Each structure stands twice: as C-alpha cells, then as structure tokens.
C-alpha cells in the first residue's frame, strides 16, 4: 500500500525528516509514536502533499505510484486522507455543502456518478451515527464554533464519507475526554477494512487500547528508531522514550 | 421545469457579439442627437423637454474624480448614444429578430413565454432598446405594469411624468445628468396599492454594439402597501476598448410598500492585463415612505471600473433601508462601491453589510455614508464591512462617512480585513477539491450573509460566478 524509502523533508531549510523508511501493507494499522518535535506531524503533512514541506531526498510509493509527483488534491482523490490535529474553520460554509463537494470530487475521480442531495443525506446520516453525531451537524458551518471533541468527530465522519485507502490520523486523540476518545476509537475501528490502511500518530496508549495496531513505530529526530508490536506502545506508556535511546 | 439561470461558464463566455443590423446614431452629443433619440422613441413632449434640461445642466457640470479609481479619460463626443437592432417595435415574441433571440438564449435568458412558467418575468434590453417583455398579460391581471421605459413613456405618460426624476434629479451628478439627457431604454414597473407582485420581475441588459454607451434608466414604483422583487443581470461582449455604462435606477416605495432590488452585475471586466472592459458608473437610489422598506442586494463581479452607491432616503417614520453587497475584483478591476443611508424620519433603521473580495492587482473600496437628520429621532444603523484579500498585489479600502444630527441615534460600524487562509485551502484540497474550487468555497462562505439575500433561483448561479471570477487567483 505505502512504501517510504530514505525520506528527507525540510521546512524553511530546516530538515525535519532525516532518512525515514516505512512499509505499510494493505489493511494494516500502524501507530507512529515519539516525543514532541520528532517529526510526526511533518510526516503526516508530507504524505498529504503540503507545499510548505520540501522533500529533498527519497521516495514515497502509494499503490505502486509515485506519490511525490501528485499535488494535494490528486493525492486526496487517489485515497489519502489526513485527519487534522487542528481542523480548520471555514466560516459561512455549512458542513453538508462542503462534504457533498468533497464526496463528489472524489467520486468523479473514481468514475462514479455524483451523489444527489437525497443520496448524500442518506449516506451522511449513516456515517454520522458511527461517531455519535446528530444530523444537525450538517447544517452548522464547517468546524465553526465546534468544541474540540466535535471537530475530531467531524474528521472521522469525513473519513467515513470519503472511504480513503490510506488514512493518516494526526493526534486524533489529543484533547479528548475518556468518553469522546472511546466513541472516536470505535468509529475508527469500524472503518478498518482489508483494503484500507491507517497510520495513527499518537502520544498515548489509550487510543491504542481501543484501536489495536498491527505495528508500532517510534519516531525520533526524523527517523524510525524502534519498531514492534502493540507491546511496544504499552512499554512506552509505562516507561517513556528514554530506554530506546539507551538501547 | 427549467429555471431561469444566469449565464455562467468558465472564463468570460458571454464575450461574443451578435451581427444584427443596427440602427445606430453617429458618435457625438448635441441637442440634435437628443431630439433624434426622443423622436425615434416617439416620446411625449415633456420627456424631450426634460432631456434637454438635463443636457444643458450636464454641460455645466464636471466629471467627478473623488472616487478611488484610475480611468482613461472619456471622450463623450466619440460615443454613439443610440444603437438599436433594426426591427425594434415588436408585437409578439415571434417577431423578435431570431439572432437576438439566439443571443439571449446563449445567455440563458428565458424569452419565450412558456419558460416564464418558471416564475420570472423578463425584460431584455439589447444595446439601447428593450427587445421583449415577457409575461405581461398575466401581470396586467394584477394591475402590475412591467414594460420597457420607452413603452411606459408612450402608454403611461402620467405615471412617468409624476415619478421620473423625483429620486435622482437630472442635476444630481454628472453621470446622472448625462443619463437623463440620452437614456435610451430600461425598465418601468408600477405595482398598484396593496398588490403583492405575484412573480419576481427581472431585466437583462446586454451591450452589443461597438463604441456605444449604454444608458438605461429604470423606474420602479411600489404604491401604498404594495410589494415587488426585482432582479437585474448584465453582460457585454469582449472588446479591447473601454465602454461606458451610465445607468440610473429610481425606486419609490410609498407608505407600507416593500421593494427588493437584486443585481448580478457581470459586465465584461477587461482582460488579465487590464485592457478593455466596461466603465460601470451608476446612480441608484430609493425613497422609502412610512413603514416602507427598500432592500438592495448586489453581487458585483464584472466591469473594469465600478462606481455605484445604491442608496435609501428614509423619509417616512419607521422606514427601513438595507444594503447587502458582494464586490469581487480580480486582475486590474477597480470597484468603488457602497451606499448612502439618509435617515430623515423617526425610528428609521438601516443595515449595511458589505463584503469586498480582491485578488490579482485589483482595488476594492467600500464608500458609505450614514446621515441622521435633525428630526430623525431614534434612528438606528448597523454597518459591517469585511474585506478578503487574495494574494499580495491587491488593495482593500474602507471609507465610512457618518454624519449625525440627532443625539438619540445609534450608529454602529464594524470592519475587518482578512487574507484568505492557506490552511483553509490546504484543508479543502486535502478533501479532494481543486484550488479554484477551494477558493470559491472560502469566498462564498465569506460572502454568505449577502448571498442568502438573493432570490433562490439566482443564488446558485451567483455562487458559481464568484468562483469563476477568481479562477487562477491562487497559483
């Protein structure tokens, strides 16, 4: 699904990612952990194609294709979804209007007929239920005045609507209370599928209690310094990252 | 059922011209030209006299230059003041020149009677002449008069004489005086007392001929307790030279009447280097009686230069004036637009919502005046002016003038300037939208408060138009 080889990426001439290798197979869920400043969010934005991040070396292949040759929207249409750590507010644009445009942009790329209003609302109601959201969310302006928890749910709702092949969840669990975390983790878990991979960036074990990863990687100074199974995340939760450096 | 739509497509797709035989006056302006216009239109004598007075007043006036605009000097003797398709007076739709019918079809304007079932009556003005007015008989059942100005002057001279120039006098300003002298056609609406006009009325203006000016004049009267909603749309062919459009609109909302006037202005804006385009220099004003209301909504996306300030004279007690505006400028376009709210009656209120969007090398200015007179007890105004900048080469300016002569007045003014957010565009693109669609969505969200005031059937097209105008504005 996703192959990253010797990736180097910079922002404003500061190298953040320094020789990263990663292989994610179809249907796998990988967790990326690591201390602040390790480059986790940079990796997420580089995968999404943010123009402020310059790839200086290495390659990324996604479904056999050169991801770095595509712009942001082309990657999204190919099936890359980024759940934002801080979802952006778009005043005056209601969630339904935005979501319908996004769903149909991606459907058009896949050669599907656009959804009409009725088809859209039926689908949206079903997907909203996954994250415990009321249909009235659709009428509200996109992320405007949403609480932190509502914004994160809205991200997972969008993921459910857009059916990505690779979902990158950038600290989707940050700032959530225990109940909200559980709802969101269950929502994400329900979207696990054989043809869908996930890259879950997190600081905390709690999310991974609900969403058990196939692999856990520790990112430090722009490189993966340790990889293992779910037990690695539990040890980090108990002991922090210090022991990895000593190892 | 097909809905009437505004002509919208990527780029300026209505930049085509139509080859019809034109009855055109040679360039130049003098009293003989005015007499010729009046004669061609078979006008009553009072109208000719009024035109001549206006012309004499205009000759004593100077072209105004106080606006935030750069313009090539206008040679008023190089303009032709009358251009008409040759077969002008038509009795039925079938008599309209097929080429003209085709033009309006290309523009998506429903001229044919059956399309009027969609619920909008249309008056279509091609260069100087009103070509056809649909849905007339149906309106006549309600006593509503909706016709070209020329026809109204011939068939309802008393009404025209009673109201013409009572809101915008021919001495009002340089361009209003010029318009009064040479106006060629436009729309006339009269809604009798107590009648709610059963359908939206609309006019399409089209400049076709080269080197002509368009000087239409619209007069709308809602008699006591009447109400009407009116929409105008405008397009013009692509030309390398600037063309002049100097219109006048007068609205009269008598006691307890309501007029809602919506404009989607998409005259040819000139090319990306700023060549050509329409100079859109317009005077629009309404008189608002006791318990009456006038609401102006405008979406201004076209023209090289826009200079217009749709205003309300709130002369009756409890009169209400509203101005909702979206002005978009791209490339080298310039807009200096806003409103005047003149509070004269007691307990009058006004609302001004202005959204300016600038991209490219363009300049966009809001200029507005709130005046509260000595007798206007408890007048209230709320003004909100927001500017959105796209890219680093454009300008946004706000010139509010507040002039209060009664201590009980409440006048609020809020203004903001923001730059389009890179993070907003990244977010939307990450969900699969192209950059242009993302810009269109952010801009429409920014303008939402105004766009929701548009009649529903035009709102969808107006939204698309905003996006199209800004295509390529973010690289």
XYZ file of C-alpha atoms in Angstrom:
722
model
C 0.000 0.000 0.000
C 2.565 2.568 1.177
C 6.333 2.384 0.825
C 8.588 5.161 2.113
C 12.308 4.926 1.373
C 15.045 7.152 2.771
C 12.727 10.136 3.057
C 14.258 13.531 3.811
C 11.981 16.549 4.162
C 12.563 20.174 5.172
C 10.528 23.177 6.075
C 12.139 26.587 5.564
C 15.569 24.942 5.160
C 15.331 23.037 8.425
C 15.479 19.294 7.881
C 12.787 17.576 9.940
C 12.554 14.119 8.371
C 16.008 12.596 8.066
C 16.080 9.261 6.328
C 12.773 7.614 7.149
C 11.804 4.148 5.930
C 8.359 2.651 6.364
C 6.293 -0.085 4.754
C 2.546 -0.327 5.391
C 0.642 -3.243 3.901
C -2.991 -3.265 2.795
C -5.410 -3.401 5.686
C -2.718 -2.762 8.295
C -2.897 -0.245 11.108
C 0.455 1.252 12.112
C 0.941 3.521 15.089
C 3.592 6.249 14.992
C 4.738 7.411 18.415
C 7.543 9.625 19.528
C 8.433 12.667 21.587
C 7.459 16.225 20.645
C 9.423 17.539 17.704
C 10.269 14.072 16.390
C 8.645 14.873 13.047
C 5.325 13.032 13.407
C 3.061 15.840 12.147
C 5.586 16.715 9.459
C 5.367 13.151 8.185
C 1.567 13.497 8.044
C 1.763 16.743 6.063
C 4.422 15.414 3.709
C 2.183 12.435 2.956
C -0.741 14.804 2.250
C 1.446 16.948 -0.031
C 1.570 20.262 1.884
C 3.591 22.674 -0.261
C 5.454 24.211 2.686
C 7.325 20.916 3.137
C 10.027 20.182 0.627
C 11.138 16.608 0.009
C 14.873 16.717 -0.639
C 15.617 13.025 -0.950
C 13.965 9.628 -1.040
C 10.687 8.360 -2.425
C 7.132 7.547 -1.457
C 5.135 4.986 -3.398
C 1.425 4.654 -2.848
C -0.438 1.794 -4.520
C 2.564 1.425 -6.783
C 2.571 5.064 -7.902
C 4.935 7.956 -7.236
C 3.111 9.937 -4.572
C 5.543 12.855 -4.664
C 4.559 13.621 -8.271
C 0.985 14.404 -7.215
C -0.423 17.611 -5.709
C -2.578 17.756 -2.602
C -5.945 17.199 -4.256
C -4.663 14.451 -6.564
C -3.421 12.529 -3.527
C -6.748 13.023 -1.774
C -8.593 11.726 -4.822
C -6.261 8.706 -5.002
C -7.349 7.866 -1.485
C -5.102 9.640 1.020
C -6.997 11.134 3.930
C -5.489 13.270 6.666
C -7.379 13.664 9.905
C -6.141 17.072 11.085
C -4.769 17.652 14.527
C -6.376 21.097 14.421
C -9.239 21.072 11.912
C -9.686 24.423 10.185
C -12.823 26.567 10.492
C -14.444 27.714 7.255
C -16.962 30.466 8.138
C -20.171 30.614 6.140
C -19.758 27.157 4.558
C -22.017 24.551 6.052
C -20.756 21.047 6.658
C -23.176 19.420 4.229
C -22.254 21.749 1.373
C -18.553 21.090 1.933
C -18.950 17.354 2.369
C -21.087 16.972 -0.753
C -18.463 18.818 -2.828
C -15.678 16.641 -1.410
C -17.558 13.363 -1.851
C -18.406 14.232 -5.442
C -14.859 15.390 -6.279
C -13.594 12.007 -5.165
C -16.427 10.092 -6.821
C -15.746 11.881 -10.101
C -12.113 10.769 -9.891
C -13.258 7.198 -9.361
C -15.563 7.385 -12.367
C -18.756 7.344 -10.283
C -21.895 9.404 -10.790
C -22.188 12.357 -8.405
C -24.416 11.857 -5.372
C -27.572 13.934 -5.390
C -28.951 15.590 -2.283
C -31.086 12.647 -1.265
C -28.341 10.044 -1.723
C -25.923 12.286 0.115
C -28.117 12.796 3.167
C -28.898 9.073 3.444
C -25.195 8.255 3.402
C -24.308 11.111 5.742
C -26.856 10.040 8.365
C -25.440 6.518 8.361
C -21.848 7.733 8.750
C -22.698 10.337 11.397
C -24.099 7.543 13.541
C -20.667 5.865 13.552
C -19.260 8.737 15.588
C -22.406 9.532 17.565
C -23.168 12.809 15.770
C -26.601 14.259 15.202
C -27.661 15.105 11.606
C -27.996 18.739 12.713
C -24.180 18.915 12.465
C -24.569 19.068 8.701
C -26.259 22.458 8.926
C -23.522 24.031 11.009
C -20.694 25.938 9.428
C -17.659 23.739 8.950
C -15.864 23.447 12.321
C -17.009 26.952 13.254
C -17.730 27.084 16.979
C -17.275 23.305 17.276
C -15.816 22.018 20.532
C -12.508 20.155 20.330
C -14.332 16.836 20.539
C -16.843 17.812 17.837
C -14.044 18.798 15.478
C -12.348 15.427 15.902
C -15.591 13.547 15.389
C -16.189 15.593 12.294
C -12.809 14.452 10.959
C -13.693 10.802 11.436
C -17.136 11.403 9.924
C -15.399 12.838 6.846
C -13.091 9.839 6.708
C -16.114 7.539 6.757
C -17.725 9.536 3.931
C -14.643 9.626 1.717
C -13.622 5.966 2.155
C -9.872 6.502 1.828
C -7.302 3.807 1.055
C -4.811 5.301 3.484
C -5.961 7.320 6.481
C -3.384 9.338 8.391
C -4.727 10.250 11.821
C -2.663 13.070 13.288
C -3.193 13.067 17.056
C -6.888 12.477 16.660
C -6.973 11.593 20.368
C -5.447 14.840 21.646
C -7.658 16.970 23.843
C -10.429 14.377 24.171
C -12.011 13.159 27.383
C -12.312 9.438 28.025
C -15.831 9.095 26.627
C -15.141 11.032 23.460
C -11.950 9.049 22.943
C -13.886 5.816 23.164
C -16.506 6.954 20.650
C -13.876 8.077 18.178
C -11.726 4.976 18.603
C -14.756 2.780 17.977
C -15.643 4.825 14.940
C -12.161 4.405 13.523
C -12.109 0.726 14.406
C -15.340 0.229 12.457
C -13.631 1.686 9.390
C -10.858 -0.902 9.473
C -11.057 -2.875 6.251
C -8.847 -5.234 4.239
C -8.306 -2.613 1.517
C -7.766 0.314 3.901
C -4.565 1.083 5.772
C -4.103 3.518 8.634
C -1.247 5.474 10.073
C -2.157 6.522 13.588
C 0.000 9.270 15.073
C -0.414 9.442 18.831
C 1.243 10.252 22.126
C -0.919 7.950 24.140
C -1.543 4.297 24.694
C -5.243 4.937 25.441
C -6.288 5.215 21.822
C -4.374 2.036 21.034
C -6.287 0.158 23.733
C -9.366 0.556 21.563
C -7.652 0.512 18.200
C -5.054 -2.229 18.421
C -2.300 -1.621 15.850
C -0.525 -4.246 13.801
C 2.782 -2.408 14.170
C 4.113 0.361 16.387
C 6.995 2.640 15.357
C 8.919 5.140 17.394
C 9.957 8.283 15.520
C 12.828 10.347 16.845
C 14.826 13.103 15.141
C 13.095 12.381 11.854
C 13.869 8.669 11.761
C 12.246 5.464 12.948
C 14.368 4.239 15.838
C 12.311 1.301 17.044
C 9.518 -0.883 15.689
C 7.490 -3.649 17.260
C 4.027 -4.960 18.040
C 1.369 -3.462 20.360
C 3.560 -4.308 23.379
C 5.986 -1.545 22.320
C 3.270 1.072 22.810
C 2.477 -0.292 26.255
C 6.096 -0.160 27.331
C 6.391 3.462 26.119
C 3.278 4.297 28.095
C 4.865 2.840 31.231
C 8.495 3.885 30.777
C 8.584 6.787 28.290
C 11.082 7.027 25.425
C 14.323 7.214 27.409
C 15.076 3.497 27.289
C 15.020 3.456 23.487
C 17.889 5.906 23.317
C 19.871 3.761 25.752
C 19.150 0.592 23.813
C -39.272 22.615 -15.148
C -36.409 24.737 -16.310
C -35.390 27.553 -14.040
C -34.075 30.795 -15.392
C -30.353 30.858 -14.942
C -27.696 33.459 -15.211
C -25.247 32.822 -17.981
C -22.266 31.273 -16.338
C -19.319 29.410 -17.605
C -15.627 29.258 -17.096
C -13.885 32.453 -18.252
C -15.954 35.237 -19.731
C -18.065 33.090 -22.035
C -20.653 35.722 -22.952
C -17.950 37.788 -24.647
C -19.437 37.002 -28.074
C -21.025 39.573 -30.366
C -24.167 39.294 -32.424
C -24.319 40.502 -36.037
C -27.663 42.162 -36.332
C -28.481 45.120 -38.492
C -28.140 48.142 -36.302
C -29.908 51.422 -36.437
C -27.119 53.500 -34.976
C -26.603 57.219 -34.494
C -23.173 58.580 -35.422
C -20.900 59.345 -32.475
C -21.315 62.710 -30.806
C -23.599 64.540 -28.439
C -25.607 67.709 -29.008
C -29.232 68.792 -28.804
C -29.998 67.334 -32.227
C -28.838 63.923 -31.087
C -31.147 64.156 -28.095
C -34.042 65.219 -30.293
C -33.283 62.294 -32.586
C -33.332 59.808 -29.718
C -36.592 61.192 -28.436
C -38.119 61.119 -31.926
C -37.031 57.521 -32.559
C -38.718 56.546 -29.347
C -41.853 58.545 -30.163
C -41.725 60.203 -26.793
C -44.192 62.719 -25.394
C -43.010 66.329 -25.434
C -42.478 66.609 -21.681
C -39.819 63.937 -21.878
C -37.915 65.692 -24.642
C -38.039 68.916 -22.655
C -36.740 67.086 -19.582
C -33.895 65.542 -21.592
C -32.886 68.917 -22.969
C -32.878 70.484 -19.497
C -30.714 67.642 -18.306
C -28.328 68.085 -21.233
C -27.967 71.809 -20.525
C -27.309 71.041 -16.857
C -24.758 68.379 -17.789
C -22.801 70.794 -19.958
C -22.252 72.973 -16.899
C -21.033 70.038 -14.774
C -17.636 68.465 -14.358
C -16.756 64.802 -14.394
C -16.242 63.701 -10.764
C -12.874 62.318 -9.704
C -13.235 61.802 -5.964
C -13.507 58.016 -6.141
C -10.573 55.679 -5.636
C -10.386 54.949 -9.365
C -7.934 55.221 -12.228
C -9.677 55.676 -15.565
C -8.778 56.613 -19.106
C -10.343 59.980 -19.965
C -13.762 59.525 -21.544
C -14.344 61.344 -24.839
C -18.070 61.974 -24.730
C -18.102 63.044 -28.369
C -16.663 59.696 -29.512
C -19.554 57.690 -28.171
C -22.637 56.754 -30.108
C -25.673 57.431 -27.964
C -28.158 55.217 -29.683
C -27.884 51.750 -31.167
C -30.853 49.570 -31.864
C -31.488 46.367 -33.713
C -33.332 47.451 -36.883
C -36.719 45.865 -36.314
C -37.448 47.256 -32.962
C -41.133 47.584 -32.232
C -42.393 44.068 -31.856
C -45.902 42.912 -31.160
C -45.150 39.344 -30.179
C -42.241 37.131 -29.294
C -42.169 35.632 -32.767
C -41.307 38.993 -34.261
C -38.092 39.357 -32.308
C -35.069 39.022 -34.586
C -34.004 35.349 -34.444
C -30.366 36.421 -33.994
C -31.292 38.400 -30.918
C -33.422 35.609 -29.591
C -30.440 33.321 -30.056
C -28.200 35.769 -28.184
C -30.485 35.802 -25.226
C -30.773 32.038 -25.384
C -26.981 31.762 -25.256
C -27.135 33.934 -22.199
C -29.674 31.593 -20.703
C -32.443 34.143 -20.555
C -35.908 32.748 -20.936
C -37.543 34.984 -23.509
C -40.209 32.607 -24.623
C -43.497 32.747 -22.876
C -43.544 29.126 -21.817
C -40.313 29.468 -19.913
C -41.905 32.221 -17.954
C -43.817 29.479 -16.198
C -40.671 29.269 -14.122
C -41.976 32.350 -12.411
C -39.825 35.209 -13.553
C -40.927 37.881 -15.943
C -38.088 39.232 -18.031
C -37.460 42.498 -19.798
C -34.441 42.173 -22.066
C -32.526 45.251 -23.128
C -30.209 44.824 -26.115
C -27.957 47.855 -26.512
C -30.364 50.720 -26.322
C -33.689 49.058 -26.896
C -35.910 46.847 -24.853
C -36.491 43.846 -27.057
C -39.194 41.942 -25.344
C -41.080 41.841 -22.142
C -42.485 38.511 -21.158
C -45.419 37.655 -19.032
C -47.147 40.954 -19.497
C -50.743 39.830 -19.649
C -50.507 37.778 -16.510
C -49.143 40.793 -14.660
C -51.833 43.030 -16.090
C -54.460 40.956 -14.277
C -52.970 42.249 -11.057
C -52.712 45.772 -12.415
C -48.938 45.494 -12.426
C -47.251 47.413 -15.229
C -43.943 45.934 -16.336
C -42.632 47.261 -19.606
C -39.740 48.939 -21.283
C -39.243 52.525 -20.273
C -39.992 53.740 -23.816
C -43.282 51.935 -23.896
C -44.215 53.283 -20.467
C -43.460 56.803 -21.668
C -45.879 56.300 -24.561
C -48.600 54.380 -22.755
C -48.427 55.638 -19.183
C -47.080 59.172 -19.600
C -48.849 60.421 -16.455
C -47.136 57.902 -14.214
C -43.759 58.519 -15.816
C -44.179 62.255 -15.560
C -45.251 62.042 -11.922
C -42.275 59.996 -10.737
C -39.404 60.461 -13.207
C -36.505 62.302 -11.608
C -38.167 62.513 -8.205
C -35.474 60.378 -6.607
C -32.471 61.094 -8.798
C -32.850 64.535 -10.270
C -31.134 65.311 -13.537
C -28.956 67.717 -11.577
C -27.860 65.030 -9.126
C -24.445 64.275 -10.563
C -22.513 64.334 -13.811
C -23.364 60.793 -14.913
C -26.984 61.015 -13.785
C -27.347 64.201 -15.844
C -25.794 62.514 -18.871
C -28.123 59.577 -18.436
C -31.170 61.850 -18.167
C -30.193 63.549 -21.421
C -29.528 60.465 -23.508
C -31.067 57.434 -21.772
C -32.214 55.004 -24.353
C -34.316 52.464 -22.567
C -34.682 50.454 -19.410
C -37.477 49.012 -17.381
C -40.569 50.502 -15.830
C -42.547 48.892 -13.057
C -45.677 50.088 -11.310
C -47.364 47.990 -8.642
C -50.754 49.363 -7.565
C -51.769 49.904 -3.921
C -51.976 46.767 -1.814
C -50.779 44.428 -4.564
C -48.047 41.899 -3.953
C -46.445 41.349 -7.339
C -47.065 37.612 -7.875
C -43.723 36.855 -9.542
C -40.169 38.161 -9.445
C -39.508 40.670 -12.216
C -36.193 40.778 -13.958
C -34.287 42.669 -16.606
C -31.265 41.626 -18.594
C -29.022 44.264 -20.045
C -26.740 43.441 -22.913
C -24.279 45.789 -24.605
C -23.599 44.513 -28.115
C -22.611 47.297 -30.496
C -19.074 48.662 -30.594
C -18.343 52.187 -29.336
C -21.785 52.739 -27.968
C -22.616 53.679 -24.478
C -25.457 52.095 -22.615
C -27.617 54.466 -20.639
C -30.599 52.667 -19.308
C -32.993 54.095 -16.831
C -35.149 52.073 -14.521
C -38.086 53.397 -12.568
C -39.904 51.217 -10.073
C -42.893 52.388 -8.091
C -44.486 50.293 -5.371
C -47.623 52.180 -4.426
C -49.006 52.155 -0.870
C -48.858 48.714 0.698
C -47.522 47.084 -2.486
C -44.503 44.807 -2.773
C -42.214 43.674 -5.556
C -38.953 41.793 -6.015
C -36.821 42.776 -8.985
C -33.586 41.365 -10.346
C -31.228 42.692 -12.979
C -28.390 40.899 -14.740
C -25.819 42.360 -17.109
C -23.331 41.103 -19.697
C -21.369 42.546 -22.608
C -19.084 41.323 -25.397
C -15.345 41.235 -25.078
C -13.905 44.458 -26.545
C -10.407 45.890 -26.358
C -11.637 49.403 -25.690
C -13.473 50.604 -22.637
C -17.191 51.085 -22.990
C -19.328 53.374 -20.911
C -22.354 52.249 -18.985
C -24.056 55.046 -17.055
C -27.384 53.931 -15.698
C -29.878 55.426 -13.305
C -32.274 53.467 -11.142
C -35.023 55.186 -9.172
C -37.111 53.292 -6.647
C -40.171 54.653 -4.928
C -41.559 52.655 -2.026
C -44.624 54.538 -0.852
C -46.088 54.034 2.618
C -46.018 50.394 3.785
C -44.542 49.236 0.457
C -41.590 46.914 0.009
C -39.091 46.803 -2.856
C -36.368 44.216 -3.030
C -33.872 45.019 -5.768
C -31.172 42.474 -6.592
C -28.340 42.908 -9.064
C -25.912 40.429 -10.504
C -23.514 42.618 -12.449
C -21.154 40.768 -14.741
C -20.235 43.245 -17.437
C -17.042 42.381 -19.309
C -14.211 43.114 -16.832
C -11.355 43.543 -19.313
C -8.603 41.022 -19.900
C -5.939 39.842 -17.460
C -3.685 42.773 -18.437
C -6.447 45.308 -17.823
C -7.299 46.032 -21.493
C -10.898 46.852 -22.272
C -13.866 46.316 -20.029
C -16.911 48.315 -19.050
C -16.879 51.537 -17.069
C -19.902 50.955 -14.884
C -20.918 54.344 -13.466
C -24.323 54.036 -11.956
C -26.644 56.059 -9.735
C -29.221 54.030 -7.827
C -31.419 55.431 -5.138
C -34.731 54.798 -3.466
C -37.250 56.832 -1.476
C -38.727 54.953 1.405
C -42.067 56.046 2.892
C -43.674 55.436 6.273
C -43.375 51.796 7.371
C -41.892 51.003 3.980
C -38.744 49.093 3.132
C -36.172 49.042 0.349
C -33.578 46.313 0.218
C -30.665 46.473 -2.219
C -28.663 43.319 -2.834
C -25.797 43.393 -5.278
C -23.244 40.901 -6.492
C -20.678 42.823 -8.495
C -18.183 40.647 -10.321
C -17.759 42.352 -13.694
C -16.693 45.711 -15.183
C -13.237 47.254 -15.390
C -14.472 50.071 -13.172
C -17.485 50.042 -10.891
C -18.730 53.267 -9.330
C -22.092 52.847 -7.673
C -23.767 53.533 -4.362
C -27.316 52.196 -4.198
C -28.873 54.356 -1.513
C -32.012 54.870 0.542
C -33.706 58.070 1.585
C -35.603 57.011 4.680
C -38.144 59.826 4.689
C -41.108 58.146 6.363
C -41.282 57.183 10.020
C -40.125 53.622 10.705
C -38.759 53.314 7.161
C -36.193 50.555 6.688
C -33.230 50.553 4.301
C -30.918 47.623 3.636
C -27.800 47.249 1.542
C -26.171 43.871 1.038
C -23.171 43.873 -1.249
C -20.542 41.497 -2.533
C -17.937 43.097 -4.788
C -15.255 40.910 -6.310
C -12.288 42.326 -8.187
C -9.534 40.384 -9.919
C -6.691 41.240 -12.312
C -6.858 45.032 -12.850
C -10.511 45.605 -11.964
C -11.435 48.505 -9.734
C -14.533 48.859 -7.625
C -15.560 51.844 -5.541
C -18.967 50.958 -4.206
C -21.140 51.290 -1.138
C -24.287 53.069 -0.118
C -25.855 56.106 1.464
C -28.479 55.739 4.146
C -30.199 59.062 4.697
C -32.311 58.941 7.856
C -34.958 61.674 7.847
C -37.986 60.063 9.521
C -38.337 58.943 13.121
C -37.465 55.404 14.220
C -35.896 54.685 10.848
C -33.357 51.903 10.614
C -30.762 50.768 8.148
C -28.429 47.827 7.747
C -25.295 47.767 5.604
C -23.416 44.536 5.005
C -20.537 44.883 2.559
C -18.174 42.105 1.560
C -15.247 43.087 -0.639
C -13.032 40.435 -2.180
C -9.875 41.478 -4.010
C -7.378 39.410 -5.954
C -4.680 39.990 -8.567
C -3.710 43.659 -8.941
C -7.212 44.904 -8.267
C -8.535 47.596 -5.954
C -11.734 47.335 -3.996
C -13.153 50.164 -1.927
C -16.228 50.440 0.259
C -17.521 54.008 0.477
C -20.605 54.629 2.540
C -22.447 57.412 4.250
C -24.840 57.252 7.154
C -26.670 60.537 7.637
C -29.075 61.147 10.510
C -31.136 64.321 10.126
C -32.331 66.741 12.808
C -35.796 65.193 13.014
C -34.725 61.559 12.821
C -35.345 60.578 16.428
C -34.193 57.067 17.377
C -32.528 56.345 14.056
C -30.511 53.150 14.025
C -27.799 51.968 11.688
C -25.648 48.887 11.715
C -22.752 48.716 9.273
C -20.419 45.810 8.738
C -17.626 45.978 6.139
C -15.441 42.970 5.627
C -12.593 42.660 3.171
C -10.937 39.490 1.986
C -7.572 39.681 0.240
C -6.241 37.012 -2.086
C -2.543 37.387 -2.903
C -0.260 40.322 -2.193
C -0.874 42.651 -5.156
C -4.411 43.844 -4.415
C -5.876 46.562 -2.250
C -8.904 46.953 0.023
C -10.100 50.293 1.354
C -12.952 51.411 3.575
C -14.301 54.967 3.607
C -17.185 55.293 6.042
C -18.750 58.738 6.482
C -21.005 59.190 9.476
C -22.958 62.398 9.904
C -25.356 62.501 12.854
C -27.630 65.419 13.813
C -29.808 63.855 16.472
C -28.470 62.710 19.825
C -30.772 59.690 20.048
C -29.172 57.958 17.074
C -27.458 54.577 17.355
C -24.824 54.054 14.695
C -22.586 51.012 14.741
C -19.720 50.369 12.380
C -17.641 47.207 12.270
C -14.893 46.489 9.803
C -12.440 43.667 9.244
C -9.760 42.746 6.750
C -8.522 39.197 6.382
C -6.320 37.323 3.998
C -7.536 34.045 2.531
C -6.114 31.293 4.755
C -3.509 28.929 3.286
C -4.553 26.472 5.966
C -8.183 26.693 4.815
C -7.181 25.956 1.225
C -4.945 23.056 2.287
C -7.770 21.571 4.338
C -10.257 21.740 1.465
C -7.784 20.436 -1.103
C -6.916 17.545 1.207
C -10.567 16.563 0.861
C -10.262 16.447 -2.928
C -11.300 19.966 -4.026
C -9.193 21.748 -6.640
C -7.509 25.003 -5.636
C -10.059 27.039 -7.609
C -12.980 25.192 -6.022
C -11.421 25.646 -2.594
C -11.048 29.403 -3.203
C -14.641 29.531 -4.459
C -15.856 27.785 -1.328
C -13.969 30.022 1.100
C -15.106 33.145 -0.786
C -18.720 32.029 -0.868
C -18.562 31.338 2.835
C -17.150 34.819 3.382
C -19.968 36.326 1.312
C -22.675 34.057 2.685
C -24.542 36.730 4.651
C -25.130 38.630 1.428
C -25.647 35.695 -0.921
C -28.512 34.387 1.185
C -30.407 37.607 0.431
C -30.548 36.771 -3.294
C -33.707 35.230 -4.716
C -33.174 31.492 -4.567
C -33.213 30.769 -8.291
C -30.301 33.115 -8.855
C -28.259 32.295 -5.775
C -26.794 29.087 -7.162
C -25.567 30.768 -10.324
C -24.267 33.776 -8.421
C -22.245 31.448 -6.219
C -20.643 29.856 -9.257
C -19.922 33.288 -10.668
C -17.915 34.229 -7.580
C -15.747 31.166 -8.002
C -15.264 31.721 -11.728
C -14.249 35.339 -11.321
C -11.424 34.292 -9.041
C -10.174 31.333 -11.055
C -6.401 31.170 -11.032
C -6.191 33.862 -8.327
C -4.242 31.439 -6.137
C -1.394 29.832 -8.067
